[in-house]
Amino acid sequence: MAVGVSLLGQLLLKAKLITEDQLNEAVRVQRLEGKRLGSVLLKLGYLNEESLITFLSRQYNAPGINLSEHKIDTSLLKTIPYETAKRYQLIPISKDGAGLRIAITDPSNNLAIDDVRFLSGMKVIVHVAAETAIMDAIEKYYPKKEAKVSVGKGKGGDKDVMEMEDLNKVIGSALEDMTIVEESDDKDIPKEIDAPVVKLVNGILMNAIRSHASDIHVEPSEEILRVRYRIDGMLQPVLKLPVKMKNAITSRIKIMSHLDISERRLPQDGRIKLKFGDDREIDFRVSTLPTLFGEKIVMRLLDKSNLQLELPKLGFDEKQLMDFYDAIEKPYGMMLVTGPTGSGKTTTLYSALSHLNKPGVNIMTAEDPVEYNFFGINQVHIREDIGLNFATALRSFLRQDPDIILVGEIRDFETAEIAIKAALTGHLVLSTLHTNDASSTITRLINMGIEPIMVSSSVILIVAQRLARKICQNCKEEDQLSETTLIRAGFPPDKVHDIKCYIGKGCPECNNTGYRGRIAVHEIVPIKDELKELILQGASAADIKKEAVRLGMSTLRQSGLKKVMDGITTIEEILRVTFED
């Protein structure tokens, strides 16, 4: 028996509203029919609706409500999908300031209330109503439409592809039907939970797409299985599931990813392909990792339809954009993009390739892994396990008559040396490095063992970038900040009185975060003659940065503050993603 249901039965028994024999009989019927305990007690005639509602209202300190006498605000129905309302037996009633009033049959269902809070982005105010009244209201007010999920074969013939016609199917639709069976590491998954687990995993994936998440984290701990989404760069809790479900959910995801479900001691990598409608495909890059309490799974969402590849829309200012175009349109040389993991480096490089991708150009890429495939570009997936590393791929590329080469990442001297030689012998080379800013990239290459003369001769442009969250336009309002705060952030003291800053108040559109979407903040350094001279002299990163600023470079902080003045992001966000100049 589920924990919440068992508690309800015990409380009703303690209140002497039912007998122990009646409870035992109701539990037996509940297990056979898979319905709520309260519904079974009503069906068997052991309890009437009025008594149940009065009891729940008193027990949980939640006011009762007669839906037949209450006008429902139908504009709120879009905040809670039909399938969720039906499964949890709840319906939105009205708004109360920043709160959402709902009627529900079971106030103890914390999962339902958490889901409503997540879906609506609002505080949830609970009322108790009769089950029949809620179900009648759901059928009366919700528009009639069918939602289905089917699993079939993908275009390649060997991958699971889910046809998704309604993204409003959310996670809760699976939990009510699920019978949880104790599992041990050396037993197969019980057949009786297979179908609900499939529904649950499908719901997690679809809800992530609906929420515009970039990653899904499924994390086992000692007591719960936690699901979190990374939305706009920040992790947000979504679900807490019973830990006994971890093996079933892990195995289902592994099956979809074509991984070995029997191997739980080693990390594995796989891929899930989803089909949305007729022309939209979404890939999930899946990584499993053995942890103390089971396998943690992270799924990266790769949605090509949401990939922004237009250079003018990436966040460059006018001068930065002209410098970028000037570099990538040169016939040879090396352009480097730097920044931490998740700073949008791949998107910047793909945008450059999209601009350069023409019928008369041979473009070759070495990536680990290949995140998106593009027509007209020859992409190679690096596989260290069989000896296909970046250096090996680069050597082969030079025998394939390339015009443009993309190297996913320069990690070592060998890869750096081959890439620089390719840039010096008539090829345009694009790659990434992990450094804090643009000027540090030069010293990093030299520390790898590359001669300063090779660096100064080959590198033509360095881009450092970060991703900052954008203010939600639906709840944007002016932020009253003191002049002292503005000066500390980096604004000139003589201009702070003219600066207007904005912030997101928080609304359902942005899940009450105040942010929706992200934009890149850049630091771009064209390697001009003055900088080449400093590189040959072995100048420090600080000296190179000082000269780059003199030549007109905007630092990451300065670029970020400009976006604050333009009302795109907040000071708090820029202080979070950039460091003081």
Coordinates of C-alpha atoms in Angstrom, one line a residue:
M1 CA 0.0 0.0 0.0
A2 CA 1.3 3.5 -0.8
V3 CA 2.5 5.6 2.1
G4 CA -0.1 8.3 1.7
V5 CA -3.0 5.8 1.3
S6 CA -1.9 3.8 4.3
L7 CA -1.9 7.0 6.4
L8 CA -5.4 7.9 5.3
G9 CA -6.7 4.4 6.2
Q10 CA -5.2 4.6 9.6
L11 CA -6.6 8.0 10.3
L12 CA -10.1 7.0 9.2
L13 CA -9.8 3.9 11.4
K14 CA -8.6 6.0 14.4
A15 CA -11.5 8.4 13.9
K16 CA -13.9 5.4 14.0
L17 CA -15.4 6.3 10.6
I18 CA -14.6 2.8 9.3
T19 CA -13.9 -0.5 11.0
E20 CA -10.7 -2.6 10.7
D21 CA -12.6 -5.2 8.6
Q22 CA -13.9 -2.5 6.3
L23 CA -10.4 -1.1 5.9
N24 CA -8.9 -4.6 5.1
E25 CA -11.6 -5.3 2.6
A26 CA -11.1 -1.9 1.0
V27 CA -7.3 -2.4 0.8
R28 CA -7.9 -5.8 -0.9
V29 CA -10.2 -4.2 -3.5
Q30 CA -7.8 -1.3 -4.0
R31 CA -5.0 -3.7 -4.9
L32 CA -7.1 -5.5 -7.4
E33 CA -8.5 -2.4 -9.1
G34 CA -5.6 0.0 -8.5
K35 CA -7.9 2.8 -7.4
R36 CA -7.6 5.3 -4.5
L37 CA -8.5 4.0 -1.0
G38 CA -11.0 6.8 -0.6
S39 CA -12.7 6.0 -3.9
V40 CA -12.9 2.3 -2.9
L41 CA -14.4 3.1 0.5
L42 CA -17.1 5.2 -1.2
K43 CA -17.8 2.5 -3.8
L44 CA -18.2 -0.1 -1.1
G45 CA -20.5 2.1 0.9
Y46 CA -18.3 2.1 4.0
L47 CA -18.1 5.9 3.8
N48 CA -20.1 8.7 2.2
E49 CA -18.5 11.7 0.4
E50 CA -19.7 14.3 2.8
S51 CA -18.1 12.4 5.7
L52 CA -14.9 11.9 3.8
I53 CA -14.7 15.6 2.9
T54 CA -15.5 16.8 6.4
F55 CA -12.9 14.5 7.8
L56 CA -10.2 15.5 5.3
S57 CA -11.0 19.2 5.8
R58 CA -10.6 18.9 9.6
Q59 CA -7.6 16.5 9.5
Y60 CA -5.5 18.6 7.0
N61 CA -6.8 22.0 8.0
A62 CA -7.9 22.6 4.4
P63 CA -11.3 24.2 3.7
G64 CA -13.9 22.2 1.9
I65 CA -15.6 23.5 -1.3
N66 CA -18.8 22.8 -3.2
L67 CA -17.8 23.1 -6.8
S68 CA -21.4 23.2 -8.0
E69 CA -21.7 26.6 -6.2
H70 CA -18.3 27.9 -7.2
K71 CA -17.4 29.6 -10.5
I72 CA -14.2 28.2 -12.0
D73 CA -11.8 30.5 -13.8
T74 CA -11.4 28.6 -17.0
S75 CA -8.3 30.7 -18.1
L76 CA -6.4 28.8 -15.4
L77 CA -7.0 25.4 -17.0
K78 CA -4.0 25.8 -19.2
T79 CA -1.7 25.8 -16.2
I80 CA -2.6 22.2 -15.3
P81 CA -2.9 19.8 -18.2
Y82 CA -6.1 17.6 -18.5
E83 CA -4.2 14.4 -17.9
T84 CA -2.6 15.7 -14.7
A85 CA -6.0 17.0 -13.4
K86 CA -7.7 13.7 -14.1
R87 CA -5.0 11.5 -12.5
Y88 CA -4.6 13.6 -9.4
Q89 CA -8.3 14.4 -9.2
L90 CA -7.8 18.1 -8.9
I91 CA -8.9 21.2 -10.8
P92 CA -7.7 24.9 -10.6
I93 CA -10.4 27.2 -9.2
S94 CA -9.1 30.7 -9.0
K95 CA -6.1 33.0 -8.5
D96 CA -5.4 34.6 -5.1
G97 CA -2.6 37.2 -5.7
A98 CA 0.5 35.1 -6.4
G99 CA -1.3 31.9 -5.3
L100 CA -3.3 29.3 -7.2
R101 CA -6.4 27.8 -5.5
I102 CA -7.1 24.2 -6.4
A103 CA -9.7 21.7 -5.4
I104 CA -8.4 18.2 -4.8
T105 CA -9.8 15.0 -3.3
D106 CA -6.6 14.0 -1.5
P107 CA -4.7 16.9 0.3
S108 CA -2.1 14.4 1.5
N109 CA -0.9 13.9 -2.1
N110 CA 2.3 16.0 -1.9
L111 CA 3.4 14.8 -5.3
A112 CA 0.3 16.2 -6.9
I113 CA 0.8 19.6 -5.1
D114 CA 4.5 19.7 -6.0
D115 CA 3.6 19.0 -9.7
V116 CA 1.0 21.7 -9.7
R117 CA 3.5 24.2 -8.1
F118 CA 6.1 23.3 -10.8
L119 CA 3.6 23.5 -13.7
S120 CA 2.0 26.8 -12.6
G121 CA 5.0 28.5 -11.0
M122 CA 2.7 29.7 -8.3
K123 CA 2.1 29.0 -4.6
V124 CA -0.7 26.4 -4.3
I125 CA -3.6 26.9 -2.0
V126 CA -5.5 23.6 -1.4
H127 CA -9.3 23.1 -1.0
V128 CA -11.0 19.7 -0.4
A129 CA -13.8 18.7 -2.7
A130 CA -15.8 15.6 -3.5
E131 CA -14.3 13.2 -6.0
T132 CA -17.4 13.0 -8.2
A133 CA -17.7 16.8 -8.2
I134 CA -14.0 17.3 -9.3
M135 CA -14.3 14.6 -12.0
D136 CA -17.5 16.1 -13.3
A137 CA -15.9 19.6 -13.4
I138 CA -12.8 18.2 -15.2
E139 CA -15.0 16.7 -17.9
K140 CA -17.2 19.8 -18.1
Y141 CA -14.5 22.5 -18.3
Y142 CA -11.5 21.0 -20.0
P143 CA -11.4 20.9 -23.8
K144 CA -11.8 17.4 -25.2
K145 CA -8.6 16.2 -26.9
E146 CA -6.7 13.0 -27.0
A147 CA -3.1 12.6 -26.1
K148 CA -1.1 9.6 -26.9
V149 CA 2.5 8.3 -26.8
S150 CA 3.5 5.4 -29.0
V151 CA 6.9 3.8 -29.3
G152 CA 8.1 2.6 -32.7
K153 CA 11.1 2.4 -34.9
G154 CA 13.1 5.4 -36.0
K155 CA 14.3 6.3 -39.4
G156 CA 17.4 4.3 -38.9
G157 CA 15.3 1.2 -38.1
D158 CA 17.1 0.4 -34.9
K159 CA 16.3 3.1 -32.5
D160 CA 13.4 3.7 -30.2
V161 CA 11.4 6.7 -31.4
M162 CA 8.5 8.1 -29.4
E163 CA 5.7 9.8 -31.4
M164 CA 4.7 12.7 -29.2
E165 CA 1.4 14.5 -30.0
D166 CA 0.9 16.2 -26.7
L167 CA 3.6 17.6 -24.5
N168 CA 1.1 18.3 -21.7
K169 CA 1.3 14.7 -20.6
V170 CA 3.3 15.0 -17.4
I171 CA 4.9 12.8 -15.0
G172 CA 2.1 12.2 -12.5
S173 CA 0.0 10.3 -15.0
A174 CA 2.2 7.2 -14.4
L175 CA 2.4 7.2 -10.6
E176 CA -1.2 6.4 -9.8
D177 CA -1.1 3.2 -11.8
M178 CA 2.3 2.0 -10.5
T179 CA 2.6 -1.0 -8.2
I180 CA 6.0 -0.7 -6.5
V181 CA 7.8 -4.0 -6.1
E182 CA 10.9 -4.5 -4.0
E183 CA 14.0 -5.1 -6.2
S184 CA 17.5 -6.3 -5.6
D185 CA 20.5 -5.8 -7.7
D186 CA 20.6 -9.4 -8.9
K187 CA 17.0 -9.7 -10.0
D188 CA 15.2 -8.8 -13.2
I189 CA 12.7 -6.0 -13.3
P190 CA 9.2 -7.3 -12.3
K191 CA 7.0 -7.4 -15.3
E192 CA 4.1 -5.8 -13.4
I193 CA 5.8 -2.4 -13.3
D194 CA 7.1 -2.4 -16.8
A195 CA 4.3 -0.4 -18.4
P196 CA 4.0 2.3 -15.7
V197 CA 7.8 2.7 -15.7
V198 CA 7.7 3.3 -19.5
K199 CA 4.9 5.9 -18.9
L200 CA 6.9 7.5 -16.1
V201 CA 10.2 7.8 -18.1
N202 CA 8.3 9.1 -21.2
G203 CA 6.7 11.7 -18.9
I204 CA 10.1 12.8 -17.5
L205 CA 11.5 13.2 -21.0
M206 CA 8.5 15.0 -22.4
N207 CA 8.2 17.3 -19.5
A208 CA 11.8 18.3 -19.9
I209 CA 11.2 19.3 -23.5
R210 CA 8.1 21.3 -22.4
S211 CA 10.2 23.0 -19.7
H212 CA 13.0 23.9 -22.2
A213 CA 15.5 22.0 -20.0
S214 CA 19.0 21.4 -21.3
D215 CA 19.8 18.4 -19.0
I216 CA 17.9 15.9 -16.9
H217 CA 19.6 14.5 -13.8
V218 CA 18.3 11.3 -12.2
E219 CA 20.1 10.9 -8.9
P220 CA 19.7 8.1 -6.4
S221 CA 20.4 8.7 -2.7
E222 CA 19.9 6.6 0.4
E223 CA 16.2 7.4 0.8
I224 CA 14.9 8.9 -2.5
L225 CA 15.4 9.0 -6.2
R226 CA 15.6 12.7 -7.2
V227 CA 14.9 14.1 -10.7
R228 CA 16.2 17.6 -11.5
Y229 CA 16.1 19.7 -14.7
R230 CA 18.8 22.2 -15.8
I231 CA 16.8 25.2 -17.1
D232 CA 18.6 28.3 -18.3
G233 CA 21.8 26.9 -16.7
M234 CA 20.4 26.3 -13.2
L235 CA 19.4 23.0 -11.7
Q236 CA 15.8 22.9 -10.5
P237 CA 14.2 20.0 -8.5
V238 CA 11.3 18.3 -10.3
L239 CA 10.5 15.0 -8.6
K240 CA 11.2 12.9 -5.6
L241 CA 10.5 9.3 -6.2
P242 CA 10.7 6.2 -3.9
V243 CA 14.3 4.9 -4.0
K244 CA 13.0 1.3 -4.7
M245 CA 12.1 2.5 -8.2
K246 CA 15.7 3.3 -9.2
N247 CA 16.5 0.0 -10.8
A248 CA 13.4 -0.1 -12.9
I249 CA 13.8 3.5 -14.1
T250 CA 17.6 3.1 -14.7
S251 CA 17.0 -0.1 -16.7
R252 CA 14.2 1.5 -18.8
I253 CA 16.5 4.4 -19.7
K254 CA 19.3 2.0 -20.5
I255 CA 17.1 0.0 -22.8
M256 CA 16.0 3.1 -24.7
S257 CA 19.7 4.1 -24.9
H258 CA 20.8 0.7 -26.1
L259 CA 23.1 0.2 -23.1
D260 CA 23.9 -2.9 -21.2
I261 CA 21.4 -3.1 -18.4
S262 CA 23.4 -5.8 -16.6
E263 CA 26.5 -3.6 -16.2
R264 CA 26.1 -1.5 -13.2
R265 CA 29.7 -1.1 -12.1
L266 CA 31.1 0.9 -15.0
P267 CA 30.1 4.2 -16.7
Q268 CA 28.2 4.0 -20.0
D269 CA 27.2 6.4 -22.7
G270 CA 24.3 6.1 -25.1
R271 CA 21.7 8.1 -27.0
I272 CA 17.9 8.3 -27.2
K273 CA 16.1 9.6 -30.2
L274 CA 12.6 11.1 -29.9
K275 CA 10.4 12.2 -32.8
F276 CA 8.1 15.1 -32.2
G277 CA 5.4 15.5 -34.8
D278 CA 6.4 14.8 -38.4
D279 CA 9.5 17.0 -38.8
R280 CA 11.1 17.5 -35.3
E281 CA 13.6 15.1 -33.8
I282 CA 15.2 15.5 -30.4
D283 CA 18.2 13.5 -29.2
F284 CA 19.1 12.8 -25.6
R285 CA 22.8 12.1 -24.9
V286 CA 22.8 9.7 -22.0
S287 CA 25.6 9.2 -19.5
T288 CA 25.4 6.7 -16.6
L289 CA 27.8 6.8 -13.6
P290 CA 27.9 4.3 -10.7
T291 CA 27.6 6.2 -7.4
L292 CA 27.3 5.1 -3.7
F293 CA 23.6 4.4 -3.9
G294 CA 23.2 3.4 -7.5
E295 CA 23.7 4.7 -11.0
K296 CA 23.3 8.4 -11.6
I297 CA 22.0 9.3 -15.1
V298 CA 22.4 12.6 -16.9
M299 CA 20.6 13.2 -20.2
R300 CA 21.6 16.1 -22.3
L301 CA 18.8 17.4 -24.6
L302 CA 19.9 18.1 -28.2
D303 CA 17.1 19.8 -30.0
K304 CA 18.3 21.0 -33.4
S305 CA 15.1 23.0 -34.0
N306 CA 16.0 25.2 -31.0
L307 CA 19.6 25.6 -32.0
Q308 CA 20.3 29.3 -32.7
L309 CA 22.9 29.4 -35.5
E310 CA 22.5 33.0 -36.7
L311 CA 25.6 34.9 -35.7
P312 CA 23.9 38.3 -35.2
K313 CA 21.6 36.7 -32.6
L314 CA 24.3 35.2 -30.4
G315 CA 24.9 38.4 -28.3
F316 CA 27.8 40.0 -30.1
D317 CA 27.9 43.8 -30.1
E318 CA 28.5 45.5 -33.5
K319 CA 32.3 45.7 -33.2
Q320 CA 32.6 42.2 -31.9
L321 CA 30.5 40.8 -34.7
M322 CA 32.6 42.6 -37.3
D323 CA 35.8 41.2 -35.8
F324 CA 34.3 37.7 -35.7
Y325 CA 33.2 37.9 -39.4
D326 CA 36.6 39.2 -40.4
A327 CA 38.4 36.3 -38.8
I328 CA 36.2 33.4 -40.0
E329 CA 36.3 34.7 -43.6
K330 CA 40.1 34.6 -43.8
P331 CA 41.5 31.8 -45.9
Y332 CA 43.7 30.4 -43.2
G333 CA 44.6 30.8 -39.5
M334 CA 43.3 29.6 -36.2
M335 CA 40.2 30.9 -34.3
L336 CA 39.8 29.8 -30.7
V337 CA 36.7 29.9 -28.5
T338 CA 37.3 29.6 -24.7
G339 CA 35.2 29.3 -21.6
P340 CA 34.0 26.7 -19.1
T341 CA 31.8 23.7 -19.8
G342 CA 28.3 24.9 -20.7
S343 CA 29.3 28.4 -21.8
G344 CA 28.0 27.9 -25.4
K345 CA 31.3 27.3 -27.2
T346 CA 29.9 24.6 -29.4
T347 CA 27.0 26.8 -30.5
T348 CA 29.4 29.6 -31.4
L349 CA 31.5 27.2 -33.5
Y350 CA 28.5 25.6 -35.2
S351 CA 27.2 29.1 -36.0
A352 CA 30.5 29.9 -37.7
L353 CA 30.4 26.7 -39.7
S354 CA 26.8 27.3 -40.7
H355 CA 27.9 30.7 -42.1
L356 CA 30.9 29.1 -43.9
N357 CA 29.0 26.0 -45.2
K358 CA 28.9 26.4 -48.9
P359 CA 28.9 23.9 -51.8
G360 CA 32.5 24.9 -52.8
V361 CA 34.0 24.3 -49.3
N362 CA 35.2 21.1 -47.7
I363 CA 34.5 21.3 -44.0
M364 CA 35.7 18.6 -41.6
T365 CA 35.1 18.3 -37.9
A366 CA 36.5 16.1 -35.1
E367 CA 34.1 16.2 -32.1
D368 CA 33.7 14.3 -28.8
P369 CA 30.8 13.7 -29.1
V370 CA 29.1 14.9 -32.3
E371 CA 26.1 16.8 -30.8
Y372 CA 24.3 17.9 -34.0
N373 CA 24.8 16.6 -37.5
F374 CA 24.7 19.1 -40.4
F375 CA 24.3 18.5 -44.1
G376 CA 27.4 19.3 -46.1
I377 CA 29.8 18.9 -43.2
N378 CA 31.9 15.8 -42.7
Q379 CA 31.8 15.1 -38.9
V380 CA 34.0 12.5 -37.1
H381 CA 33.1 11.2 -33.7
I382 CA 36.2 10.9 -31.6
R383 CA 36.6 7.4 -29.9
E384 CA 39.6 7.3 -27.5
D385 CA 38.8 3.6 -26.7
I386 CA 39.9 2.5 -30.2
G387 CA 42.7 5.1 -30.6
L388 CA 40.7 7.6 -32.7
N389 CA 41.7 10.8 -30.8
F390 CA 41.8 14.4 -31.9
A391 CA 45.5 14.2 -33.1
T392 CA 44.8 11.0 -35.1
A393 CA 41.7 12.5 -36.7
L394 CA 43.6 15.8 -37.6
R395 CA 46.4 13.9 -39.3
S396 CA 43.8 12.1 -41.4
F397 CA 42.0 15.3 -42.2
L398 CA 45.1 16.8 -43.8
R399 CA 45.0 14.0 -46.3
Q400 CA 41.3 14.7 -47.1
D401 CA 41.8 18.0 -48.9
P402 CA 40.0 20.2 -46.3
D403 CA 39.4 23.9 -46.5
I404 CA 38.0 24.3 -42.9
I405 CA 38.8 22.1 -39.9
L406 CA 37.0 22.1 -36.6
V407 CA 38.7 20.5 -33.6
G408 CA 36.3 20.0 -30.7
E409 CA 38.9 20.7 -28.1
I410 CA 42.7 21.2 -27.9
R411 CA 43.7 19.1 -24.9
D412 CA 47.4 18.4 -25.3
F413 CA 50.6 19.4 -27.1
E414 CA 50.2 16.9 -30.0
T415 CA 46.7 18.2 -30.9
A416 CA 47.7 21.8 -30.6
E417 CA 50.9 21.3 -32.7
I418 CA 49.0 19.6 -35.6
A419 CA 46.2 22.2 -35.5
I420 CA 48.7 25.1 -35.6
K421 CA 50.6 23.5 -38.5
A422 CA 47.3 23.1 -40.3
A423 CA 46.5 26.8 -39.8
L424 CA 49.9 27.7 -41.1
T425 CA 49.6 25.6 -44.3
G426 CA 46.5 27.1 -45.7
H427 CA 43.6 25.9 -43.6
L428 CA 41.1 27.7 -41.4
V429 CA 41.1 25.9 -38.1
L430 CA 38.4 26.4 -35.4
S431 CA 38.7 25.0 -31.9
T432 CA 38.1 25.4 -28.2
L433 CA 40.2 25.7 -25.0
H434 CA 39.3 25.8 -21.3
T435 CA 40.7 29.2 -20.1
N436 CA 39.2 32.0 -18.0
D437 CA 39.6 34.7 -20.5
A438 CA 40.9 35.5 -24.0
S439 CA 44.4 36.7 -23.0
S440 CA 45.0 33.5 -20.9
T441 CA 44.6 31.4 -24.0
I442 CA 48.0 32.6 -25.4
T443 CA 49.9 31.7 -22.3
R444 CA 48.0 28.3 -22.1
L445 CA 49.2 27.4 -25.6
I446 CA 52.8 28.4 -24.8
N447 CA 52.6 26.4 -21.5
M448 CA 51.6 23.4 -23.6
G449 CA 54.9 23.6 -25.4
I450 CA 54.0 25.6 -28.5
E451 CA 56.6 28.1 -29.6
P452 CA 55.6 31.8 -29.2
I453 CA 56.4 32.4 -32.9
M454 CA 54.0 29.6 -33.9
V455 CA 51.3 31.0 -31.8
S456 CA 51.7 34.6 -33.1
S457 CA 51.8 33.4 -36.7
S458 CA 48.7 31.1 -36.5
V459 CA 46.1 32.5 -34.1
I460 CA 44.0 35.2 -35.7
L461 CA 41.1 35.6 -33.1
I462 CA 40.3 34.5 -29.6
V463 CA 36.7 34.5 -28.2
A464 CA 36.0 34.1 -24.5
Q465 CA 32.4 33.8 -23.5
R466 CA 29.8 33.0 -20.8
L467 CA 26.1 32.5 -20.8
A468 CA 23.9 34.8 -18.8
R469 CA 20.2 34.4 -18.1
K470 CA 17.9 36.9 -19.8
I471 CA 15.2 38.8 -17.9
C472 CA 11.7 37.4 -18.4
Q473 CA 9.9 39.9 -20.6
N474 CA 6.6 39.0 -19.1
C475 CA 7.4 40.2 -15.6
K476 CA 10.2 42.7 -16.3
E477 CA 10.3 45.7 -14.0
E478 CA 12.8 48.4 -13.1
D479 CA 15.2 47.5 -10.4
Q480 CA 16.0 50.2 -7.9
L481 CA 19.7 49.9 -7.1
S482 CA 22.0 52.3 -5.2
E483 CA 24.8 54.2 -7.0
T484 CA 27.2 52.4 -4.7
T485 CA 26.1 49.0 -6.0
L486 CA 26.4 50.2 -9.6
I487 CA 29.9 51.5 -9.1
R488 CA 31.0 48.3 -7.4
A489 CA 29.6 46.3 -10.3
G490 CA 31.9 48.3 -12.7
F491 CA 29.9 51.2 -14.0
P492 CA 31.8 54.6 -14.3
P493 CA 31.0 56.8 -11.3
D494 CA 30.1 59.8 -13.5
K495 CA 27.4 57.8 -15.4
V496 CA 25.6 55.8 -12.7
H497 CA 22.8 58.4 -12.3
D498 CA 21.7 57.9 -15.9
I499 CA 21.6 54.1 -15.7
K500 CA 18.4 52.1 -15.5
C501 CA 18.5 48.5 -14.5
Y502 CA 15.8 45.9 -14.7
I503 CA 14.8 42.6 -13.0
G504 CA 12.2 39.9 -13.4
K505 CA 9.6 39.9 -10.7
G506 CA 8.7 36.2 -11.3
C507 CA 5.7 34.8 -13.0
P508 CA 4.3 31.5 -14.4
E509 CA 6.0 32.1 -17.7
C510 CA 9.4 31.9 -16.1
N511 CA 8.6 29.5 -13.2
N512 CA 8.9 32.4 -10.8
T513 CA 12.6 32.7 -11.5
G514 CA 12.5 36.1 -13.2
Y515 CA 14.6 34.7 -16.0
R516 CA 13.7 33.1 -19.3
G517 CA 16.3 32.1 -21.9
R518 CA 20.0 32.9 -22.1
I519 CA 22.4 35.1 -24.0
A520 CA 26.1 35.0 -24.5
V521 CA 28.5 37.6 -23.1
H522 CA 31.7 37.8 -25.2
E523 CA 35.3 39.0 -25.0
I524 CA 36.9 39.1 -28.4
V525 CA 40.6 39.7 -29.2
P526 CA 41.7 40.0 -32.8
I527 CA 45.5 39.2 -32.8
K528 CA 46.8 42.4 -34.3
D529 CA 50.5 43.3 -34.8
E530 CA 50.9 44.9 -31.4
L531 CA 49.7 41.7 -29.7
K532 CA 51.9 39.6 -31.9
E533 CA 54.9 41.6 -30.8
L534 CA 54.0 41.0 -27.1
I535 CA 53.5 37.3 -27.7
L536 CA 57.0 37.0 -29.3
Q537 CA 58.4 38.8 -26.2
G538 CA 56.8 36.3 -23.9
A539 CA 54.5 38.8 -22.2
S540 CA 52.2 37.8 -19.4
A541 CA 48.4 37.3 -19.8
A542 CA 47.9 40.5 -17.8
D543 CA 50.1 42.5 -20.2
I544 CA 48.3 41.0 -23.3
K545 CA 44.9 41.8 -21.8
K546 CA 46.0 45.4 -21.0
E547 CA 47.1 46.0 -24.6
A548 CA 44.0 44.3 -26.0
V549 CA 41.8 46.7 -23.9
R550 CA 43.9 49.7 -25.2
L551 CA 43.2 48.4 -28.8
G552 CA 39.4 48.4 -28.1
M553 CA 38.6 45.1 -26.5
S554 CA 35.5 45.0 -24.2
T555 CA 36.1 42.6 -21.3
L556 CA 33.5 40.0 -20.3
R557 CA 32.4 42.2 -17.4
Q558 CA 32.2 45.3 -19.7
S559 CA 30.2 43.4 -22.3
G560 CA 27.9 42.1 -19.5
L561 CA 27.3 45.5 -18.1
K562 CA 26.3 46.8 -21.5
K563 CA 23.6 44.1 -21.6
V564 CA 22.5 45.2 -18.2
M565 CA 22.1 48.8 -19.6
D566 CA 20.2 47.4 -22.6
G567 CA 17.7 45.7 -20.2
I568 CA 18.6 42.2 -21.4
T569 CA 20.0 40.8 -18.1
T570 CA 20.5 41.8 -14.5
I571 CA 23.6 43.0 -12.5
E572 CA 23.2 39.9 -10.2
E573 CA 23.5 37.6 -13.2
I574 CA 26.6 39.4 -14.7
L575 CA 28.3 39.3 -11.3
R576 CA 27.6 35.6 -11.2
V577 CA 29.1 34.7 -14.6
T578 CA 32.0 37.1 -14.9
F579 CA 34.8 38.2 -12.7
E580 CA 36.1 41.6 -11.8
D581 CA 38.4 43.2 -14.4

